[in-house]
PDB file of C-alpha atoms in Angstrom:
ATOM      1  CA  UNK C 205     -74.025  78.762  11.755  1.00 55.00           C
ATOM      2  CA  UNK C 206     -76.590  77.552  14.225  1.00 70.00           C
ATOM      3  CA  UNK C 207     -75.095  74.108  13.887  1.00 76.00           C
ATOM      4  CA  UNK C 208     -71.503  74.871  14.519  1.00 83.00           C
ATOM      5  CA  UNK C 209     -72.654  76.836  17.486  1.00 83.00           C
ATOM      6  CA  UNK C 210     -74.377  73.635  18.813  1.00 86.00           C
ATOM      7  CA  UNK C 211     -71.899  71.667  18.286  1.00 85.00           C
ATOM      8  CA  UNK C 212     -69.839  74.410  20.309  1.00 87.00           C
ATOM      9  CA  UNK C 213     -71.993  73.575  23.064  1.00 87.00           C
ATOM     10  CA  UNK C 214     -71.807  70.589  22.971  1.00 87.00           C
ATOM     11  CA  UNK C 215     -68.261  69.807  22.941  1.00 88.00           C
ATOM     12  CA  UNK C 216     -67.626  72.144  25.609  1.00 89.00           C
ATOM     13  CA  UNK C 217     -70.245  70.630  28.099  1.00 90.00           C
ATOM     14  CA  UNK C 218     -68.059  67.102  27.149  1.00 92.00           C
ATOM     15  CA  UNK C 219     -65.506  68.566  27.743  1.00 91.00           C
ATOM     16  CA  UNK C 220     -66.490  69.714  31.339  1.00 89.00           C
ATOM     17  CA  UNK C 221     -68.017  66.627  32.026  1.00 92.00           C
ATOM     18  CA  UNK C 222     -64.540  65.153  31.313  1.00 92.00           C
ATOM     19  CA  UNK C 223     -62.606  67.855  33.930  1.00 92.00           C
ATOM     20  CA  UNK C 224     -65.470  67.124  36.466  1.00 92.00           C
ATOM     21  CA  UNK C 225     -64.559  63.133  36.236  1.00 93.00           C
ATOM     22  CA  UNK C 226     -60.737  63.699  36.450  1.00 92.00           C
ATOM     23  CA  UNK C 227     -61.591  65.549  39.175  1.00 92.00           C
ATOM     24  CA  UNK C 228     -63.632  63.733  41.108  1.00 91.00           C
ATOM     25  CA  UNK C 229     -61.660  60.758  40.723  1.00 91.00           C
ATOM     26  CA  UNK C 230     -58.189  62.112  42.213  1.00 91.00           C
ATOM     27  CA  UNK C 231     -60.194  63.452  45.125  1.00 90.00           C
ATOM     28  CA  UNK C 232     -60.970  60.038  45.117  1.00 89.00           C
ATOM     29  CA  UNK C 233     -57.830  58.307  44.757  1.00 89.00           C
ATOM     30  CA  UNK C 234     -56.157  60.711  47.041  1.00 86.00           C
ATOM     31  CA  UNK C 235     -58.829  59.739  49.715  1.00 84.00           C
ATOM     32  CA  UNK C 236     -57.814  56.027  48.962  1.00 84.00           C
ATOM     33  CA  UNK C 237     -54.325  56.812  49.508  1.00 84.00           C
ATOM     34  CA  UNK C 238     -55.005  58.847  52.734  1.00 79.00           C
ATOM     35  CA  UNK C 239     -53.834  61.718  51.425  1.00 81.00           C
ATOM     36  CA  UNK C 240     -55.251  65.125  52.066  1.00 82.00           C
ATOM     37  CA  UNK C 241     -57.056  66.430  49.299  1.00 85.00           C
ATOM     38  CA  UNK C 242     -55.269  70.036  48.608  1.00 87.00           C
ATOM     39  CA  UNK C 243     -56.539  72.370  45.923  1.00 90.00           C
ATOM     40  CA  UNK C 244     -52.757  72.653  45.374  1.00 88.00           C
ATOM     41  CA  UNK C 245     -52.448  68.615  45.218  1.00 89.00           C
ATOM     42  CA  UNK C 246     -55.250  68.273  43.465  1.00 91.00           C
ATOM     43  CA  UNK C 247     -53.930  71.173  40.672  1.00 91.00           C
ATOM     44  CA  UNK C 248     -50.359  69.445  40.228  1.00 90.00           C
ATOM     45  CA  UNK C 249     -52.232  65.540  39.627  1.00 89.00           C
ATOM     46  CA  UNK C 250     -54.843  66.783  37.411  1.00 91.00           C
ATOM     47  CA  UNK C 251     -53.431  69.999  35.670  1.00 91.00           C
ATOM     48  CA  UNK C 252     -56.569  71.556  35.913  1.00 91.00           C
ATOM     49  CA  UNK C 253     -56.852  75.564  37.182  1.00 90.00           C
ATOM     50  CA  UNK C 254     -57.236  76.220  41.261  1.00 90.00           C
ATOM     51  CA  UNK C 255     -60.353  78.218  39.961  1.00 89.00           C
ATOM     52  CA  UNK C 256     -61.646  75.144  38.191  1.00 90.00           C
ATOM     53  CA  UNK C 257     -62.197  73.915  42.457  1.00 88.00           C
ATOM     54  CA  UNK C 258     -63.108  76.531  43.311  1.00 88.00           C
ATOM     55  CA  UNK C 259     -65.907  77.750  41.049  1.00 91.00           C
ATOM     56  CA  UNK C 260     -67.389  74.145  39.576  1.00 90.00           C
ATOM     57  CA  UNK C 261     -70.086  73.953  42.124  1.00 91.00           C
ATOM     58  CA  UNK C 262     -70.030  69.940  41.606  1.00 92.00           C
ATOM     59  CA  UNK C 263     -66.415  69.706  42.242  1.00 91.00           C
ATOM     60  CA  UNK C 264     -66.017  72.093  44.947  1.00 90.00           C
ATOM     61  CA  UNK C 265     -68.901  69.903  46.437  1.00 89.00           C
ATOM     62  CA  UNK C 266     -67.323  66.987  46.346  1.00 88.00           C
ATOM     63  CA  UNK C 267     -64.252  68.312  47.287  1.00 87.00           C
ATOM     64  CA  UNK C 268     -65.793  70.248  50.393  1.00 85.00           C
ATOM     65  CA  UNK C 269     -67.375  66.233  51.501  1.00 84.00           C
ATOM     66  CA  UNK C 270     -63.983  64.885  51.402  1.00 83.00           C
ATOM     67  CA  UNK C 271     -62.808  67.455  53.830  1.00 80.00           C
ATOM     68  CA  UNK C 272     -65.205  67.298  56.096  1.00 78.00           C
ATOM     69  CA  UNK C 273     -65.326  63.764  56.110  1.00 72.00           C
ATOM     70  CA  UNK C 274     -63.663  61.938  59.451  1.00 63.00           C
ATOM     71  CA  UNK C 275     -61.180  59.423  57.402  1.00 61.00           C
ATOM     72  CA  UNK C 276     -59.806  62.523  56.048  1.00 58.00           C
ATOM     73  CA  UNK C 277     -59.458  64.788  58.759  1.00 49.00           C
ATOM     74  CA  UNK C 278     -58.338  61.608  61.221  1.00 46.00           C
ATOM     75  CA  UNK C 279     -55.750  60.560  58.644  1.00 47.00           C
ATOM     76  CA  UNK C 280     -51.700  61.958  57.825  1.00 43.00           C
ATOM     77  CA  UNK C 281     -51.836  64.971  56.299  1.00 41.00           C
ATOM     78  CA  UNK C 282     -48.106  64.247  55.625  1.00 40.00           C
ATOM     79  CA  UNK C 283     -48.173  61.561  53.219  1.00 45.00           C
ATOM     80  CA  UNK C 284     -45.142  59.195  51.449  1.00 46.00           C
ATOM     81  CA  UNK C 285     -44.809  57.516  48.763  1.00 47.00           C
ATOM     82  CA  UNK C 286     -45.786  53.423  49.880  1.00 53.00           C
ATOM     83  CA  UNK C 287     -45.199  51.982  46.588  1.00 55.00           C
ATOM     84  CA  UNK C 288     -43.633  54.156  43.862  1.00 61.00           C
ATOM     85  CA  UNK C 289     -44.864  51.573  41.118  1.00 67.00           C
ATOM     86  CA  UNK C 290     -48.431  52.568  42.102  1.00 70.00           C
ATOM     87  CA  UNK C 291     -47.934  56.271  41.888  1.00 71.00           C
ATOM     88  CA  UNK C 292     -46.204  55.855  38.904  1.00 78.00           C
ATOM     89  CA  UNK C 293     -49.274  53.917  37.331  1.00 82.00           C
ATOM     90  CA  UNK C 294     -51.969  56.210  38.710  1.00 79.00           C
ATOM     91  CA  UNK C 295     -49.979  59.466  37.593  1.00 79.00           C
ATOM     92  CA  UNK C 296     -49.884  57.784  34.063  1.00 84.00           C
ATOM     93  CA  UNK C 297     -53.428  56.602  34.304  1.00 84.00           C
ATOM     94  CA  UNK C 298     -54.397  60.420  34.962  1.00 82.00           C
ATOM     95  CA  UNK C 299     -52.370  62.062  32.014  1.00 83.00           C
ATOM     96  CA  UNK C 300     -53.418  59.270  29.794  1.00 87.00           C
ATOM     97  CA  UNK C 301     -57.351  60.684  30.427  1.00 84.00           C
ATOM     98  CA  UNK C 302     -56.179  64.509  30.179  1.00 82.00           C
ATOM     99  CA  UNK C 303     -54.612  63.076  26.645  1.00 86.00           C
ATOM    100  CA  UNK C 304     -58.378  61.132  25.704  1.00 84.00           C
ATOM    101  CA  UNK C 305     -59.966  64.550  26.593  1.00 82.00           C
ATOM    102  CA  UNK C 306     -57.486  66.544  24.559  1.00 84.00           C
ATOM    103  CA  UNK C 307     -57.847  64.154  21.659  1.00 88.00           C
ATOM    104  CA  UNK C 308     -60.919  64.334  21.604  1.00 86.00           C
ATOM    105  CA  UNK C 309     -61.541  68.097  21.971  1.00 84.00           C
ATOM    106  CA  UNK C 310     -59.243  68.434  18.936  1.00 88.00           C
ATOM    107  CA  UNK C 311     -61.305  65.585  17.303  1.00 89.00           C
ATOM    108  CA  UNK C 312     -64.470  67.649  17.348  1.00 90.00           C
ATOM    109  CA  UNK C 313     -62.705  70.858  16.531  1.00 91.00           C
ATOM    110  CA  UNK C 314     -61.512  69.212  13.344  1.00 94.00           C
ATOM    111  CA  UNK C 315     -64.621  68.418  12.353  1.00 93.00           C
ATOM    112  CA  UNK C 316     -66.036  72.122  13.021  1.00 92.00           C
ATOM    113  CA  UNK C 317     -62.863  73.366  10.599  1.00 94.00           C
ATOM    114  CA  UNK C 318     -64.034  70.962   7.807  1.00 95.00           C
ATOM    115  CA  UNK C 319     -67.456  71.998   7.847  1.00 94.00           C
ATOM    116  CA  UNK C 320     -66.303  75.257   7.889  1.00 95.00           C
ATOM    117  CA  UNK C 321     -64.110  74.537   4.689  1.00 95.00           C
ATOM    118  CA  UNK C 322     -67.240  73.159   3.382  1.00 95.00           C
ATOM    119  CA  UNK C 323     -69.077  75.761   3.635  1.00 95.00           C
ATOM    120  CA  UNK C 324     -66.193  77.879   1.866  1.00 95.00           C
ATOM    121  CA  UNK C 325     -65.960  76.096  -1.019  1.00 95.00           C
ATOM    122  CA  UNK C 326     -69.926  76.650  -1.434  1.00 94.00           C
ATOM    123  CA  UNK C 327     -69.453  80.516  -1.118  1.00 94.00           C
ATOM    124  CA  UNK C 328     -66.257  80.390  -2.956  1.00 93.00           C
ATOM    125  CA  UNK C 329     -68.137  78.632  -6.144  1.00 93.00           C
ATOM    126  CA  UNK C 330     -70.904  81.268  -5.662  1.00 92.00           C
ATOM    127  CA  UNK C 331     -68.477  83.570  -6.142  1.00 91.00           C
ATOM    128  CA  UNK C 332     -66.914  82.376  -9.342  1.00 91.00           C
ATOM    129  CA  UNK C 333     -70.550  82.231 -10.457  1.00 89.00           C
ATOM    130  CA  UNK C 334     -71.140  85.948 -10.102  1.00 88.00           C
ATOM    131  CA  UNK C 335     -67.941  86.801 -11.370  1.00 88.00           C
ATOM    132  CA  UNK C 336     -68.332  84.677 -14.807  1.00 86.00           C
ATOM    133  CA  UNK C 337     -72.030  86.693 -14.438  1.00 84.00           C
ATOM    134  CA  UNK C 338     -70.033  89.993 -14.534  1.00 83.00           C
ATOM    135  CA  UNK C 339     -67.784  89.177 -17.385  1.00 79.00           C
ATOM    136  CA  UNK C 340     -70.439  88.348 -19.764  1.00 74.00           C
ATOM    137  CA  UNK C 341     -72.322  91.276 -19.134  1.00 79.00           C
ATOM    138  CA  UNK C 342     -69.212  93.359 -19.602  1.00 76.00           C
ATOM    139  CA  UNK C 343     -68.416  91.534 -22.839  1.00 73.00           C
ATOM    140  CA  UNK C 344     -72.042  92.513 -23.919  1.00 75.00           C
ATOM    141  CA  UNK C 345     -71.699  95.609 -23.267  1.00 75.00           C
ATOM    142  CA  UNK C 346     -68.369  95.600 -25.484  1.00 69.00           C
TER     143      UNK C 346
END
């Protein structure tokens, strides 16, 4: 059981590692753009929770430089759409990664529910053990 928990671990800190990055890097593309870097922007690009800025210390750091940096606060807050091939291809880029982190969440989950059949099938021929166990002695005692 250790293991599975591990491996628990493990896939969630990949996974969180992942949100951090798709984070981070529409903060940064929306900087690029000249955009201002909303928590409510941010939510609708990346599909990630308003807490998620909030409460990742790493994101909300980042997040808090971008404000207070001057090309932010100096730029349009209202921003439009310059090229709508661009947007297109960046909003595509970004659900393409949310899909290569879901894939690969479910990747490792698979492999935790096939270990875990694995070790079913051990306790289920344990079982059948014992039970052909009980039979003879009953047939003994007959």
């Amino acid at each position: 059981m250790d293991m599975n928990y591990e491996k628990m671990i493990a896939v969630n800190r990949i996974e969180s590692e992942q949100k951090i990055k798709l984070a981070t890097m529409a903060i940064e593309q929306l900087i690029e753009r000249g955009e201002y870097p909303s928590v409510t922007l941010l939510v609708k690009k990346t599909g990630l929770s308003r807490g998620f800025f909030y409460k990742n210390p790493e994101v909300r750091s980042r997040l808090d430089a971008a404000l207070q940096s001057p090309s932010v606060s100096c730029r349009r807050i209202w921003s439009g759409s310059k090229d709508s091939k661009n947007d297109n291809t960046e909003a595509l880029q970004m659900e393409i990664m949310e899909y290569k982190v879901r894939n690969r969440s479910l990747s490792q989950e698979n492999e935790e529910l096939r270990g875990q059949i694995e070790e079913l099938k051990v306790q289920v021929e344990k079982l059948k053990g014992r039970i052909k166990k009980k039979e003879l002695s009953m047939l003994k005692k007959l």
